[in-house]
mmCIF file of N, CA and C in Angstrom:
data_model
loop_
_atom_site.group_PDB
_atom_site.id
_atom_site.type_symbol
_atom_site.label_atom_id
_atom_site.label_comp_id
_atom_site.label_asym_id
_atom_site.label_seq_id
_atom_site.Cartn_x
_atom_site.Cartn_y
_atom_site.Cartn_z
ATOM 1 N N MET A 14 18.837 97.162 -21.556
ATOM 2 C CA MET A 14 18.321 96.956 -22.887
ATOM 3 C C MET A 14 17.273 97.984 -23.259
ATOM 4 N N ILE A 15 16.733 98.681 -22.270
ATOM 5 C CA ILE A 15 15.693 99.686 -22.511
ATOM 6 C C ILE A 15 16.268 101.072 -22.246
ATOM 7 N N LYS A 16 15.991 101.999 -23.149
ATOM 8 C CA LYS A 16 16.416 103.390 -22.948
ATOM 9 C C LYS A 16 15.349 104.141 -22.164
ATOM 10 N N ASN A 17 14.071 103.934 -22.518
ATOM 11 C CA ASN A 17 13.003 104.661 -21.845
ATOM 12 C C ASN A 17 11.685 103.891 -22.008
ATOM 13 N N VAL A 18 10.856 103.900 -20.943
ATOM 14 C CA VAL A 18 9.547 103.264 -20.984
ATOM 15 C C VAL A 18 8.503 104.238 -20.462
ATOM 16 N N THR A 19 7.442 104.416 -21.230
ATOM 17 C CA THR A 19 6.261 105.154 -20.780
ATOM 18 C C THR A 19 5.053 104.307 -21.131
ATOM 19 N N PHE A 20 3.867 104.741 -20.736
ATOM 20 C CA PHE A 20 2.659 104.001 -21.097
ATOM 21 C C PHE A 20 2.405 104.072 -22.606
ATOM 22 N N GLU A 21 2.931 105.089 -23.227
ATOM 23 C CA GLU A 21 2.684 105.265 -24.655
ATOM 24 C C GLU A 21 3.730 104.597 -25.533
ATOM 25 N N GLU A 22 4.969 104.467 -25.022
ATOM 26 C CA GLU A 22 6.044 104.030 -25.919
ATOM 27 C C GLU A 22 7.199 103.420 -25.125
ATOM 28 N N THR A 23 7.887 102.472 -25.764
ATOM 29 C CA THR A 23 9.119 101.899 -25.238
ATOM 30 C C THR A 23 10.225 102.176 -26.250
ATOM 31 N N THR A 24 11.345 102.698 -25.771
ATOM 32 C CA THR A 24 12.487 102.961 -26.644
ATOM 33 C C THR A 24 13.628 102.061 -26.203
ATOM 34 N N TYR A 25 14.116 101.255 -27.146
ATOM 35 C CA TYR A 25 15.197 100.315 -26.853
ATOM 36 C C TYR A 25 16.548 100.996 -27.030
ATOM 37 N N ASN A 26 17.557 100.497 -26.309
ATOM 38 C CA ASN A 26 18.935 100.940 -26.463
ATOM 39 C C ASN A 26 19.477 100.504 -27.809
ATOM 40 N N GLU A 27 20.634 101.011 -28.150
ATOM 41 C CA GLU A 27 21.341 100.574 -29.346
ATOM 42 C C GLU A 27 22.047 99.256 -29.036
ATOM 43 N N ALA A 28 22.320 98.477 -30.069
ATOM 44 C CA ALA A 28 23.088 97.232 -29.914
ATOM 45 C C ALA A 28 24.501 97.592 -29.428
ATOM 46 N N PRO A 29 25.153 96.827 -28.610
ATOM 47 C CA PRO A 29 24.766 95.513 -28.111
ATOM 48 C C PRO A 29 23.923 95.570 -26.838
ATOM 49 N N ALA A 30 23.805 96.746 -26.194
ATOM 50 C CA ALA A 30 23.048 96.844 -24.945
ATOM 51 C C ALA A 30 21.587 96.440 -25.136
ATOM 52 N N LYS A 31 21.081 96.605 -26.337
ATOM 53 C CA LYS A 31 19.701 96.267 -26.671
ATOM 54 C C LYS A 31 19.408 94.781 -26.413
ATOM 55 N N PHE A 32 20.447 93.933 -26.507
ATOM 56 C CA PHE A 32 20.256 92.493 -26.397
ATOM 57 C C PHE A 32 20.649 91.921 -25.033
ATOM 58 N N GLU A 33 20.991 92.790 -24.089
ATOM 59 C CA GLU A 33 21.362 92.318 -22.752
ATOM 60 C C GLU A 33 20.152 91.673 -22.090
ATOM 61 N N ALA A 34 20.382 90.578 -21.413
ATOM 62 C CA ALA A 34 19.275 89.820 -20.827
ATOM 63 C C ALA A 34 18.730 90.452 -19.557
ATOM 64 N N GLY A 35 19.436 91.324 -18.943
ATOM 65 C CA GLY A 35 18.974 91.921 -17.695
ATOM 66 C C GLY A 35 19.585 91.221 -16.503
ATOM 67 N N THR A 36 18.994 91.390 -15.356
ATOM 68 C CA THR A 36 19.521 90.822 -14.114
ATOM 69 C C THR A 36 19.429 89.303 -14.137
ATOM 70 N N PRO A 37 20.531 88.613 -13.826
ATOM 71 C CA PRO A 37 20.473 87.155 -13.774
ATOM 72 C C PRO A 37 19.488 86.675 -12.700
ATOM 73 N N ASN A 38 19.029 85.453 -12.852
ATOM 74 C CA ASN A 38 18.068 84.879 -11.915
ATOM 75 C C ASN A 38 18.795 84.415 -10.650
ATOM 76 N N ILE A 39 19.175 85.364 -9.836
ATOM 77 C CA ILE A 39 19.980 85.086 -8.639
ATOM 78 C C ILE A 39 19.170 84.308 -7.607
ATOM 79 N N ALA A 40 17.901 84.638 -7.444
ATOM 80 C CA ALA A 40 17.073 83.977 -6.428
ATOM 81 C C ALA A 40 17.022 82.470 -6.645
ATOM 82 N N ASP A 41 16.860 82.037 -7.886
ATOM 83 C CA ASP A 41 16.812 80.598 -8.152
ATOM 84 C C ASP A 41 18.152 79.930 -7.890
ATOM 85 N N ALA A 42 19.252 80.605 -8.199
ATOM 86 C CA ALA A 42 20.576 80.040 -7.932
ATOM 87 C C ALA A 42 20.784 79.875 -6.427
ATOM 88 N N VAL A 43 20.382 80.856 -5.651
ATOM 89 C CA VAL A 43 20.501 80.763 -4.193
ATOM 90 C C VAL A 43 19.589 79.656 -3.665
ATOM 91 N N GLY A 44 18.368 79.587 -4.182
ATOM 92 C CA GLY A 44 17.428 78.537 -3.770
ATOM 93 C C GLY A 44 17.940 77.148 -4.095
ATOM 94 N N LEU A 45 18.530 76.980 -5.268
ATOM 95 C CA LEU A 45 19.104 75.684 -5.644
ATOM 96 C C LEU A 45 20.229 75.307 -4.683
ATOM 97 N N GLY A 46 21.070 76.266 -4.346
ATOM 98 C CA GLY A 46 22.154 75.998 -3.393
ATOM 99 C C GLY A 46 21.620 75.558 -2.044
ATOM 100 N N ALA A 47 20.574 76.228 -1.566
ATOM 101 C CA ALA A 47 19.969 75.859 -0.279
ATOM 102 C C ALA A 47 19.350 74.469 -0.354
ATOM 103 N N ALA A 48 18.702 74.149 -1.472
ATOM 104 C CA ALA A 48 18.103 72.823 -1.637
ATOM 105 C C ALA A 48 19.176 71.741 -1.648
ATOM 106 N N LEU A 49 20.283 71.988 -2.334
ATOM 107 C CA LEU A 49 21.378 71.014 -2.362
ATOM 108 C C LEU A 49 21.978 70.816 -0.973
ATOM 109 N N ASP A 50 22.138 71.904 -0.222
ATOM 110 C CA ASP A 50 22.638 71.796 1.158
ATOM 111 C C ASP A 50 21.699 70.932 1.996
ATOM 112 N N TYR A 51 20.390 71.139 1.839
ATOM 113 C CA TYR A 51 19.391 70.387 2.600
ATOM 114 C C TYR A 51 19.461 68.897 2.269
ATOM 115 N N VAL A 52 19.485 68.585 0.993
ATOM 116 C CA VAL A 52 19.538 67.181 0.574
ATOM 117 C C VAL A 52 20.842 66.538 1.041
ATOM 118 N N ASN A 53 21.928 67.267 0.977
ATOM 119 C CA ASN A 53 23.205 66.721 1.459
ATOM 120 C C ASN A 53 23.176 66.461 2.959
ATOM 121 N N ARG A 54 22.507 67.327 3.720
ATOM 122 C CA ARG A 54 22.384 67.097 5.174
ATOM 123 C C ARG A 54 21.575 65.835 5.449
ATOM 124 N N LEU A 55 20.505 65.628 4.687
ATOM 125 C CA LEU A 55 19.700 64.412 4.860
ATOM 126 C C LEU A 55 20.489 63.176 4.447
ATOM 127 N N GLY A 56 21.260 63.299 3.389
ATOM 128 C CA GLY A 56 22.051 62.193 2.871
ATOM 129 C C GLY A 56 21.316 61.470 1.764
ATOM 130 N N LEU A 57 21.961 61.322 0.627
ATOM 131 C CA LEU A 57 21.328 60.668 -0.517
ATOM 132 C C LEU A 57 20.980 59.219 -0.213
ATOM 133 N N VAL A 58 21.841 58.526 0.520
ATOM 134 C CA VAL A 58 21.558 57.127 0.865
ATOM 135 C C VAL A 58 20.324 57.056 1.753
ATOM 136 N N ASN A 59 20.223 57.955 2.717
ATOM 137 C CA ASN A 59 19.063 57.969 3.622
ATOM 138 C C ASN A 59 17.773 58.271 2.865
ATOM 139 N N THR A 60 17.806 59.261 1.972
ATOM 140 C CA THR A 60 16.585 59.591 1.235
ATOM 141 C C THR A 60 16.209 58.455 0.301
ATOM 142 N N GLY A 61 17.189 57.842 -0.335
ATOM 143 C CA GLY A 61 16.899 56.711 -1.217
ATOM 144 C C GLY A 61 16.272 55.548 -0.472
ATOM 145 N N LYS A 62 16.809 55.259 0.715
ATOM 146 C CA LYS A 62 16.269 54.163 1.541
ATOM 147 C C LYS A 62 14.828 54.464 1.960
ATOM 148 N N TYR A 63 14.586 55.673 2.419
ATOM 149 C CA TYR A 63 13.249 56.056 2.860
ATOM 150 C C TYR A 63 12.254 56.015 1.695
ATOM 151 N N GLU A 64 12.646 56.542 0.541
ATOM 152 C CA GLU A 64 11.759 56.521 -0.620
ATOM 153 C C GLU A 64 11.439 55.091 -1.040
ATOM 154 N N HIS A 65 12.419 54.194 -0.933
ATOM 155 C CA HIS A 65 12.163 52.790 -1.258
ATOM 156 C C HIS A 65 11.169 52.177 -0.263
ATOM 157 N N GLU A 66 11.294 52.523 1.019
ATOM 158 C CA GLU A 66 10.343 52.028 2.029
ATOM 159 C C GLU A 66 8.930 52.511 1.719
ATOM 160 N N LEU A 67 8.807 53.771 1.292
ATOM 161 C CA LEU A 67 7.494 54.290 0.892
ATOM 162 C C LEU A 67 6.943 53.498 -0.289
ATOM 163 N N LEU A 68 7.797 53.229 -1.270
ATOM 164 C CA LEU A 68 7.380 52.472 -2.455
ATOM 165 C C LEU A 68 6.901 51.077 -2.081
ATOM 166 N N VAL A 69 7.654 50.383 -1.245
ATOM 167 C CA VAL A 69 7.276 49.023 -0.834
ATOM 168 C C VAL A 69 5.936 49.056 -0.111
ATOM 169 N N TYR A 70 5.771 50.003 0.805
ATOM 170 C CA TYR A 70 4.524 50.117 1.567
ATOM 171 C C TYR A 70 3.344 50.406 0.635
ATOM 172 N N ALA A 71 3.515 51.384 -0.261
ATOM 173 C CA ALA A 71 2.432 51.739 -1.175
ATOM 174 C C ALA A 71 2.087 50.571 -2.090
ATOM 175 N N THR A 72 3.087 49.876 -2.578
ATOM 176 C CA THR A 72 2.853 48.720 -3.449
ATOM 177 C C THR A 72 2.066 47.648 -2.709
ATOM 178 N N GLU A 73 2.456 47.357 -1.469
ATOM 179 C CA GLU A 73 1.736 46.350 -0.674
ATOM 180 C C GLU A 73 0.287 46.754 -0.456
ATOM 181 N N GLN A 74 0.069 48.008 -0.078
ATOM 182 C CA GLN A 74 -1.285 48.473 0.229
ATOM 183 C C GLN A 74 -2.169 48.502 -1.016
ATOM 184 N N LEU A 75 -1.657 49.045 -2.117
ATOM 185 C CA LEU A 75 -2.458 49.156 -3.335
ATOM 186 C C LEU A 75 -2.721 47.800 -3.973
ATOM 187 N N SER A 76 -1.771 46.871 -3.860
ATOM 188 C CA SER A 76 -1.949 45.550 -4.481
ATOM 189 C C SER A 76 -3.030 44.730 -3.788
ATOM 190 N N ARG A 77 -3.410 45.112 -2.586
ATOM 191 C CA ARG A 77 -4.463 44.415 -1.840
ATOM 192 C C ARG A 77 -5.869 44.842 -2.249
ATOM 193 N N ILE A 78 -5.972 45.892 -3.041
ATOM 194 C CA ILE A 78 -7.283 46.435 -3.401
ATOM 195 C C ILE A 78 -7.790 45.750 -4.660
ATOM 196 N N ASN A 79 -8.939 45.107 -4.545
ATOM 197 C CA ASN A 79 -9.574 44.480 -5.700
ATOM 198 C C ASN A 79 -9.993 45.579 -6.675
ATOM 199 N N GLY A 80 -9.530 45.474 -7.914
ATOM 200 C CA GLY A 80 -9.852 46.480 -8.921
ATOM 201 C C GLY A 80 -8.680 47.375 -9.261
ATOM 202 N N VAL A 81 -7.560 47.202 -8.571
ATOM 203 C CA VAL A 81 -6.350 47.965 -8.880
ATOM 204 C C VAL A 81 -5.363 47.033 -9.571
ATOM 205 N N ARG A 82 -4.886 47.462 -10.707
ATOM 206 C CA ARG A 82 -3.838 46.722 -11.425
ATOM 207 C C ARG A 82 -2.565 47.561 -11.408
ATOM 208 N N LEU A 83 -1.514 47.019 -10.816
ATOM 209 C CA LEU A 83 -0.224 47.698 -10.792
ATOM 210 C C LEU A 83 0.587 47.248 -12.002
ATOM 211 N N LEU A 84 1.234 48.201 -12.642
ATOM 212 C CA LEU A 84 2.038 47.912 -13.827
ATOM 213 C C LEU A 84 3.521 47.961 -13.455
ATOM 214 N N GLY A 85 4.259 46.946 -13.844
ATOM 215 C CA GLY A 85 5.702 46.951 -13.615
ATOM 216 C C GLY A 85 6.060 46.491 -12.223
ATOM 217 N N SER A 86 7.038 45.617 -12.161
ATOM 218 C CA SER A 86 7.425 45.079 -10.854
ATOM 219 C C SER A 86 8.939 44.937 -10.742
ATOM 220 N N ALA A 87 9.677 45.841 -11.358
ATOM 221 C CA ALA A 87 11.134 45.776 -11.270
ATOM 222 C C ALA A 87 11.575 45.874 -9.815
ATOM 223 N N ARG A 88 12.540 45.074 -9.460
ATOM 224 C CA ARG A 88 13.021 45.065 -8.081
ATOM 225 C C ARG A 88 13.718 46.382 -7.721
ATOM 226 N N GLU A 89 14.536 46.857 -8.626
ATOM 227 C CA GLU A 89 15.276 48.104 -8.403
ATOM 228 C C GLU A 89 14.644 49.194 -9.267
ATOM 229 N N LYS A 90 13.712 49.940 -8.687
ATOM 230 C CA LYS A 90 13.061 51.000 -9.452
ATOM 231 C C LYS A 90 12.882 52.226 -8.577
ATOM 232 N N VAL A 91 12.633 53.337 -9.209
ATOM 233 C CA VAL A 91 12.384 54.565 -8.472
ATOM 234 C C VAL A 91 11.030 54.466 -7.785
ATOM 235 N N SER A 92 10.781 55.363 -6.860
ATOM 236 C CA SER A 92 9.561 55.279 -6.052
ATOM 237 C C SER A 92 8.357 55.869 -6.787
ATOM 238 N N VAL A 93 7.984 55.187 -7.862
ATOM 239 C CA VAL A 93 6.842 55.555 -8.690
ATOM 240 C C VAL A 93 6.024 54.295 -8.938
ATOM 241 N N ILE A 94 4.715 54.440 -8.841
ATOM 242 C CA ILE A 94 3.815 53.324 -9.134
ATOM 243 C C ILE A 94 2.921 53.731 -10.292
ATOM 244 N N SER A 95 2.780 52.845 -11.264
ATOM 245 C CA SER A 95 1.821 53.042 -12.346
ATOM 246 C C SER A 95 0.671 52.078 -12.111
ATOM 247 N N MET A 96 -0.549 52.591 -12.171
ATOM 248 C CA MET A 96 -1.700 51.731 -11.878
ATOM 249 C C MET A 96 -2.880 52.079 -12.757
ATOM 250 N N ILE A 97 -3.771 51.093 -12.865
ATOM 251 C CA ILE A 97 -5.035 51.219 -13.575
ATOM 252 C C ILE A 97 -6.125 50.835 -12.588
ATOM 253 N N LEU A 98 -7.215 51.584 -12.571
ATOM 254 C CA LEU A 98 -8.365 51.228 -11.742
ATOM 255 C C LEU A 98 -9.464 50.678 -12.644
ATOM 256 N N ARG A 99 -9.979 49.534 -12.298
ATOM 257 C CA ARG A 99 -11.007 48.853 -13.084
ATOM 258 C C ARG A 99 -12.193 49.783 -13.350
ATOM 259 N N ASP A 100 -12.614 49.823 -14.603
ATOM 260 C CA ASP A 100 -13.795 50.573 -15.039
ATOM 261 C C ASP A 100 -13.695 52.079 -14.805
ATOM 262 N N ARG A 101 -12.466 52.612 -14.707
ATOM 263 C CA ARG A 101 -12.274 54.054 -14.519
ATOM 264 C C ARG A 101 -11.250 54.561 -15.525
ATOM 265 N N LYS A 102 -11.532 55.687 -16.128
ATOM 266 C CA LYS A 102 -10.562 56.329 -17.015
ATOM 267 C C LYS A 102 -9.486 56.997 -16.156
ATOM 268 N N THR A 103 -8.262 56.961 -16.653
ATOM 269 C CA THR A 103 -7.159 57.520 -15.866
ATOM 270 C C THR A 103 -7.353 59.006 -15.581
ATOM 271 N N GLU A 104 -7.894 59.746 -16.548
ATOM 272 C CA GLU A 104 -8.115 61.175 -16.337
ATOM 273 C C GLU A 104 -9.115 61.413 -15.210
ATOM 274 N N GLU A 105 -10.146 60.567 -15.163
ATOM 275 C CA GLU A 105 -11.157 60.677 -14.106
ATOM 276 C C GLU A 105 -10.520 60.393 -12.745
ATOM 277 N N VAL A 106 -9.699 59.355 -12.665
ATOM 278 C CA VAL A 106 -9.040 59.017 -11.406
ATOM 279 C C VAL A 106 -8.137 60.159 -10.960
ATOM 280 N N GLY A 107 -7.380 60.711 -11.891
ATOM 281 C CA GLY A 107 -6.513 61.843 -11.558
ATOM 282 C C GLY A 107 -7.293 63.022 -11.009
ATOM 283 N N ARG A 108 -8.436 63.317 -11.648
ATOM 284 C CA ARG A 108 -9.271 64.436 -11.188
ATOM 285 C C ARG A 108 -9.855 64.170 -9.810
ATOM 286 N N LEU A 109 -10.329 62.946 -9.590
ATOM 287 C CA LEU A 109 -10.925 62.607 -8.296
ATOM 288 C C LEU A 109 -9.879 62.632 -7.180
ATOM 289 N N LEU A 110 -8.695 62.150 -7.469
ATOM 290 C CA LEU A 110 -7.629 62.202 -6.465
ATOM 291 C C LEU A 110 -7.230 63.645 -6.186
ATOM 292 N N ASP A 111 -7.183 64.460 -7.222
ATOM 293 C CA ASP A 111 -6.869 65.877 -7.045
ATOM 294 C C ASP A 111 -7.880 66.545 -6.121
ATOM 295 N N GLN A 112 -9.138 66.194 -6.272
ATOM 296 C CA GLN A 112 -10.174 66.763 -5.406
ATOM 297 C C GLN A 112 -9.980 66.364 -3.952
ATOM 298 N N GLU A 113 -9.240 65.284 -3.730
ATOM 299 C CA GLU A 113 -8.926 64.827 -2.364
ATOM 300 C C GLU A 113 -7.603 65.415 -1.877
ATOM 301 N N GLY A 114 -6.987 66.258 -2.714
ATOM 302 C CA GLY A 114 -5.709 66.850 -2.329
ATOM 303 C C GLY A 114 -4.516 65.922 -2.568
ATOM 304 N N ILE A 115 -4.696 64.943 -3.449
ATOM 305 C CA ILE A 115 -3.640 63.973 -3.738
ATOM 306 C C ILE A 115 -3.162 64.213 -5.164
ATOM 307 N N ALA A 116 -1.888 64.519 -5.312
ATOM 308 C CA ALA A 116 -1.319 64.823 -6.623
ATOM 309 C C ALA A 116 -0.772 63.557 -7.269
ATOM 310 N N VAL A 117 -1.223 63.290 -8.478
ATOM 311 C CA VAL A 117 -0.726 62.177 -9.290
ATOM 312 C C VAL A 117 -0.624 62.677 -10.720
ATOM 313 N N ARG A 118 0.020 61.901 -11.558
ATOM 314 C CA ARG A 118 -0.016 62.141 -12.995
ATOM 315 C C ARG A 118 -0.950 61.114 -13.595
ATOM 316 N N ALA A 119 -1.695 61.524 -14.602
ATOM 317 C CA ALA A 119 -2.616 60.611 -15.262
ATOM 318 C C ALA A 119 -2.490 60.824 -16.762
ATOM 319 N N GLY A 120 -2.209 59.745 -17.487
ATOM 320 C CA GLY A 120 -2.063 59.856 -18.929
ATOM 321 C C GLY A 120 -1.080 58.830 -19.442
ATOM 322 N N HIS A 121 -0.446 59.152 -20.573
ATOM 323 C CA HIS A 121 0.496 58.187 -21.153
ATOM 324 C C HIS A 121 1.938 58.465 -20.752
ATOM 325 N N HIS A 122 2.218 59.588 -20.103
ATOM 326 C CA HIS A 122 3.534 59.894 -19.521
ATOM 327 C C HIS A 122 4.666 59.825 -20.538
ATOM 328 N N CYS A 123 4.365 60.061 -21.796
ATOM 329 C CA CYS A 123 5.375 59.956 -22.866
ATOM 330 C C CYS A 123 6.054 58.589 -22.848
ATOM 331 N N ALA A 124 5.309 57.569 -22.444
ATOM 332 C CA ALA A 124 5.855 56.213 -22.337
ATOM 333 C C ALA A 124 4.924 55.212 -23.001
ATOM 334 N N GLN A 125 4.350 55.597 -24.125
ATOM 335 C CA GLN A 125 3.366 54.749 -24.772
ATOM 336 C C GLN A 125 3.891 53.359 -25.140
ATOM 337 N N PRO A 126 5.125 53.215 -25.650
ATOM 338 C CA PRO A 126 5.596 51.845 -25.923
ATOM 339 C C PRO A 126 5.638 50.966 -24.671
ATOM 340 N N SER A 127 6.075 51.528 -23.559
ATOM 341 C CA SER A 127 6.108 50.744 -22.310
ATOM 342 C C SER A 127 4.701 50.394 -21.848
ATOM 343 N N LEU A 128 3.789 51.354 -21.906
ATOM 344 C CA LEU A 128 2.418 51.089 -21.486
ATOM 345 C C LEU A 128 1.767 50.038 -22.382
ATOM 346 N N ARG A 129 2.017 50.144 -23.678
ATOM 347 C CA ARG A 129 1.419 49.180 -24.612
ATOM 348 C C ARG A 129 1.943 47.769 -24.365
ATOM 349 N N ARG A 130 3.151 47.662 -23.832
ATOM 350 C CA ARG A 130 3.677 46.336 -23.457
ATOM 351 C C ARG A 130 2.756 45.672 -22.430
ATOM 352 N N PHE A 131 2.126 46.513 -21.594
ATOM 353 C CA PHE A 131 1.191 46.012 -20.584
ATOM 354 C C PHE A 131 -0.256 46.025 -21.075
ATOM 355 N N GLY A 132 -0.461 46.377 -22.351
ATOM 356 C CA GLY A 132 -1.795 46.349 -22.937
ATOM 357 C C GLY A 132 -2.674 47.519 -22.555
ATOM 358 N N VAL A 133 -2.078 48.644 -22.204
ATOM 359 C CA VAL A 133 -2.854 49.826 -21.826
ATOM 360 C C VAL A 133 -2.319 51.045 -22.559
ATOM 361 N N GLU A 134 -3.137 52.086 -22.595
ATOM 362 C CA GLU A 134 -2.745 53.334 -23.252
ATOM 363 C C GLU A 134 -2.392 54.433 -22.258
ATOM 364 N N ALA A 135 -2.811 54.275 -21.008
ATOM 365 C CA ALA A 135 -2.567 55.317 -20.009
ATOM 366 C C ALA A 135 -2.586 54.693 -18.617
ATOM 367 N N SER A 136 -2.042 55.425 -17.658
ATOM 368 C CA SER A 136 -2.057 54.951 -16.273
ATOM 369 C C SER A 136 -2.117 56.147 -15.327
ATOM 370 N N VAL A 137 -2.363 55.836 -14.074
ATOM 371 C CA VAL A 137 -2.307 56.818 -12.993
ATOM 372 C C VAL A 137 -0.993 56.569 -12.266
ATOM 373 N N ARG A 138 -0.270 57.641 -11.983
ATOM 374 C CA ARG A 138 1.081 57.453 -11.474
ATOM 375 C C ARG A 138 1.379 58.345 -10.262
ATOM 376 N N PRO A 139 1.210 57.814 -9.054
ATOM 377 C CA PRO A 139 1.710 58.531 -7.886
ATOM 378 C C PRO A 139 3.219 58.310 -7.752
ATOM 379 N N SER A 140 3.924 59.316 -7.322
ATOM 380 C CA SER A 140 5.349 59.168 -7.041
ATOM 381 C C SER A 140 5.605 59.623 -5.608
ATOM 382 N N PHE A 141 6.621 59.049 -5.011
ATOM 383 C CA PHE A 141 6.908 59.289 -3.599
ATOM 384 C C PHE A 141 8.331 59.812 -3.456
ATOM 385 N N ALA A 142 8.503 60.765 -2.562
ATOM 386 C CA ALA A 142 9.815 61.361 -2.324
ATOM 387 C C ALA A 142 10.045 61.487 -0.824
ATOM 388 N N PHE A 143 11.214 61.948 -0.455
ATOM 389 C CA PHE A 143 11.603 61.997 0.959
ATOM 390 C C PHE A 143 10.699 62.880 1.804
ATOM 391 N N TYR A 144 9.936 63.752 1.179
ATOM 392 C CA TYR A 144 9.034 64.627 1.929
ATOM 393 C C TYR A 144 7.642 64.028 2.106
ATOM 394 N N ASN A 145 7.391 62.854 1.546
ATOM 395 C CA ASN A 145 6.104 62.186 1.732
ATOM 396 C C ASN A 145 6.115 61.345 3.003
ATOM 397 N N THR A 146 4.905 60.963 3.433
ATOM 398 C CA THR A 146 4.763 60.181 4.663
ATOM 399 C C THR A 146 3.937 58.925 4.400
ATOM 400 N N PHE A 147 4.025 57.985 5.325
ATOM 401 C CA PHE A 147 3.206 56.778 5.245
ATOM 402 C C PHE A 147 1.730 57.134 5.401
ATOM 403 N N ASP A 148 1.421 58.149 6.203
ATOM 404 C CA ASP A 148 0.029 58.596 6.348
ATOM 405 C C ASP A 148 -0.535 59.086 5.015
ATOM 406 N N GLU A 149 0.287 59.741 4.215
ATOM 407 C CA GLU A 149 -0.178 60.202 2.909
ATOM 408 C C GLU A 149 -0.481 59.022 1.993
ATOM 409 N N ILE A 150 0.304 57.978 2.106
ATOM 410 C CA ILE A 150 0.012 56.771 1.316
ATOM 411 C C ILE A 150 -1.305 56.153 1.778
ATOM 412 N N ASP A 151 -1.540 56.146 3.077
ATOM 413 C CA ASP A 151 -2.822 55.641 3.587
ATOM 414 C C ASP A 151 -3.988 56.450 3.031
ATOM 415 N N ARG A 152 -3.821 57.770 2.930
ATOM 416 C CA ARG A 152 -4.864 58.623 2.345
ATOM 417 C C ARG A 152 -5.093 58.270 0.884
ATOM 418 N N LEU A 153 -4.009 58.024 0.141
ATOM 419 C CA LEU A 153 -4.121 57.607 -1.253
ATOM 420 C C LEU A 153 -4.891 56.297 -1.361
ATOM 421 N N VAL A 154 -4.540 55.324 -0.546
ATOM 422 C CA VAL A 154 -5.191 54.010 -0.571
ATOM 423 C C VAL A 154 -6.678 54.153 -0.262
ATOM 424 N N ASP A 155 -7.022 54.920 0.755
ATOM 425 C CA ASP A 155 -8.428 55.138 1.102
ATOM 426 C C ASP A 155 -9.184 55.809 -0.047
ATOM 427 N N ALA A 156 -8.555 56.793 -0.682
ATOM 428 C CA ALA A 156 -9.197 57.493 -1.791
ATOM 429 C C ALA A 156 -9.410 56.560 -2.973
ATOM 430 N N VAL A 157 -8.439 55.718 -3.278
ATOM 431 C CA VAL A 157 -8.582 54.760 -4.378
ATOM 432 C C VAL A 157 -9.744 53.814 -4.093
ATOM 433 N N LYS A 158 -9.853 53.355 -2.854
ATOM 434 C CA LYS A 158 -10.988 52.473 -2.492
ATOM 435 C C LYS A 158 -12.322 53.179 -2.715
ATOM 436 N N ARG A 159 -12.417 54.456 -2.312
ATOM 437 C CA ARG A 159 -13.666 55.214 -2.494
ATOM 438 C C ARG A 159 -13.980 55.387 -3.984
ATOM 439 N N ILE A 160 -12.973 55.638 -4.774
ATOM 440 C CA ILE A 160 -13.179 55.807 -6.217
ATOM 441 C C ILE A 160 -13.722 54.529 -6.841
ATOM 442 N N LEU A 161 -13.181 53.401 -6.435
ATOM 443 C CA LEU A 161 -13.635 52.121 -6.991
ATOM 444 C C LEU A 161 -15.057 51.781 -6.576
ATOM 445 N N ILE A 162 -15.439 52.202 -5.375
ATOM 446 C CA ILE A 162 -16.807 51.950 -4.907
ATOM 447 C C ILE A 162 -17.785 52.804 -5.701
ATOM 448 N N GLY A 163 -17.342 54.017 -6.005
ATOM 449 C CA GLY A 163 -18.042 54.820 -6.924
ATOM 450 C C GLY A 163 -18.992 55.841 -6.570
#
């Protein structure tokens, strides 16, 4: 698409070469293929089962903490928890968890009608995947306790 480039000037080719996108994003296509191979080796059923075990464990641990309100209790749900911490803004909780090296989403998650059903405008949302561990959930639980203590 380019005929010549210098620090002073860029000269474009004539159409249609002028509109060519350039080299395709081959690296991402290869990376996606490798990721799919990896997930297939693990097995979708196995990863789903493990992620559900993480969700059950995290739900049990977080529900025991005075000052934590868990939103939503569907039996068949993805491994995501939405929660509110008493007397804490969700943005503050997200920032404090980030400082502990724990990644969560904090805000309305483009789900304001669902959140409003529970009487809230925002939540903190950790999600769990096959690469997470039970130890990481323990770290999350400990951090939430420290945040509530203040």
